[in-house]
XYZ file of C-alpha atoms in Angstrom:
149
model
C -2.940 -27.897 5.585
C 0.232 -25.819 6.002
C 3.266 -27.318 7.715
C 6.088 -24.989 8.786
C 9.487 -26.370 9.700
C 13.162 -25.457 9.642
C 14.894 -25.482 6.257
C 16.797 -28.615 5.255
C 19.541 -29.098 2.682
C 17.087 -30.850 0.325
C 14.870 -27.716 0.286
C 17.547 -25.433 -1.117
C 16.981 -25.970 -4.868
C 13.256 -25.225 -4.416
C 13.920 -22.183 -2.285
C 16.502 -20.878 -4.768
C 13.811 -21.128 -7.472
C 11.388 -19.156 -5.272
C 14.096 -16.528 -4.884
C 14.548 -16.278 -8.666
C 10.788 -16.019 -9.218
C 10.321 -13.242 -6.691
C 13.440 -11.146 -6.264
C 15.564 -9.100 -8.643
C 18.674 -10.056 -6.647
C 17.976 -13.626 -5.457
C 19.936 -15.564 -2.870
C 22.082 -18.297 -4.441
C 21.948 -21.961 -3.485
C 25.418 -21.565 -1.957
C 24.290 -18.649 0.228
C 21.188 -20.527 1.355
C 23.261 -23.633 2.151
C 25.532 -21.647 4.460
C 22.540 -20.519 6.520
C 21.680 -24.077 7.566
C 24.920 -24.150 9.542
C 24.773 -20.572 10.828
C 23.924 -20.768 14.532
C 22.672 -17.170 14.391
C 20.054 -17.755 11.734
C 16.898 -19.748 11.240
C 15.154 -20.345 7.945
C 11.561 -21.572 7.984
C 9.962 -23.495 5.111
C 6.197 -23.701 4.597
C 4.708 -26.713 2.868
C 1.213 -26.565 1.391
C -0.263 -29.890 0.297
C 3.224 -31.398 0.391
C 4.849 -28.745 -1.820
C 7.206 -25.984 -0.744
C 4.979 -22.930 -0.842
C 7.162 -20.331 0.837
C 9.908 -19.605 3.274
C 11.427 -16.962 5.512
C 14.850 -16.243 6.930
C 15.708 -14.616 10.224
C 18.976 -13.604 11.881
C 19.209 -13.753 15.676
C 21.176 -10.978 17.368
C 21.048 -11.150 21.160
C 17.407 -10.599 22.117
C 16.560 -9.177 18.687
C 15.856 -10.801 15.349
C 15.993 -9.455 11.810
C 13.717 -11.055 9.227
C 15.724 -11.136 6.003
C 12.986 -12.277 3.672
C 9.508 -13.738 3.509
C 8.354 -15.160 0.194
C 5.345 -17.178 -0.902
C 5.115 -18.793 -4.312
C 2.585 -17.139 -6.617
C 0.830 -20.533 -6.807
C 0.038 -20.534 -3.084
C -0.713 -16.908 -2.249
C -3.978 -16.060 -0.489
C -3.979 -19.463 1.244
C -2.625 -18.436 4.660
C 0.965 -19.461 3.919
C 2.508 -16.098 4.869
C 0.506 -16.005 8.112
C 1.655 -19.526 8.970
C 5.264 -18.505 8.349
C 4.960 -15.388 10.530
C 3.351 -17.434 13.304
C 6.189 -19.979 13.143
C 8.762 -17.171 13.264
C 6.982 -15.683 16.263
C 6.914 -19.041 18.077
C 10.575 -19.692 17.299
C 11.537 -16.207 18.490
C 9.682 -16.652 21.761
C 11.401 -20.002 22.405
C 14.783 -18.366 21.664
C 13.983 -15.531 24.130
C 13.834 -12.957 21.336
C 11.895 -9.881 22.459
C 11.992 -7.705 19.318
C 11.866 -8.418 15.596
C 12.635 -6.036 12.755
C 12.367 -6.213 8.979
C 12.469 -4.053 5.867
C 9.809 -4.137 3.174
C 9.451 -2.252 -0.103
C 7.238 0.789 0.482
C 5.115 -0.323 -2.493
C 4.444 -3.799 -1.069
C 1.138 -2.946 0.570
C -0.053 -6.577 1.033
C 3.125 -7.429 2.966
C 2.925 -4.249 5.045
C -0.670 -5.063 5.998
C 0.348 -8.619 6.935
C 3.156 -7.380 9.167
C 0.871 -4.815 10.797
C -1.600 -7.626 11.562
C 1.185 -9.251 13.590
C 2.092 -6.136 15.559
C 4.827 -4.654 13.390
C 4.887 -0.864 13.269
C 6.633 1.494 10.875
C 9.640 3.173 12.473
C 11.413 4.733 9.528
C 12.519 4.650 5.922
C 15.775 3.435 4.363
C 16.059 5.594 1.222
C 17.021 3.700 -1.933
C 17.474 0.425 -0.020
C 16.259 -1.835 -2.834
C 17.630 -2.155 -6.362
C 15.985 -3.269 -9.595
C 13.859 -1.250 -9.272
C 15.382 1.294 -6.899
C 12.977 1.826 -4.034
C 12.846 2.886 -0.398
C 12.381 0.351 2.382
C 9.933 0.755 5.212
C 11.600 -0.267 8.493
C 9.166 -2.126 10.721
C 9.555 -3.389 14.274
C 7.582 -5.542 16.628
C 9.065 -4.604 19.972
C 6.914 -6.952 22.046
C 6.517 -10.254 20.275
C 4.728 -11.783 23.213
C 1.749 -9.625 22.205
C 1.593 -10.751 18.584
């Protein structure tokens, strides 16, 4: 069973490790800690069988939201963790009266792109050279009607 909830201070060391495992430029524990107290952000943690399996961050800007990252531990992929996280983000956004959500994803990350498309996100552009290590373009995706996803 997957449980999704808001990030707590005690989650930060685990999440920082997920960042290091998955990103060439990971968020630090200090940066993650600041987000707990940022009224314009929400970070969701997914637990699978009692272990932190993934998380996502989202900034709230008026009636829009920007997903900063979605990551699932390699140990828990293909178990529905990412879908559970996206569903929790969607539910949170609806309760916060968010109407549109955007995100960027590496153009080579086909599994993530397919996941986002499943939840109503559509490609609306490219940010050339957005990512480093390796340098890569970002696909800009939007879901402009989250009540439909």
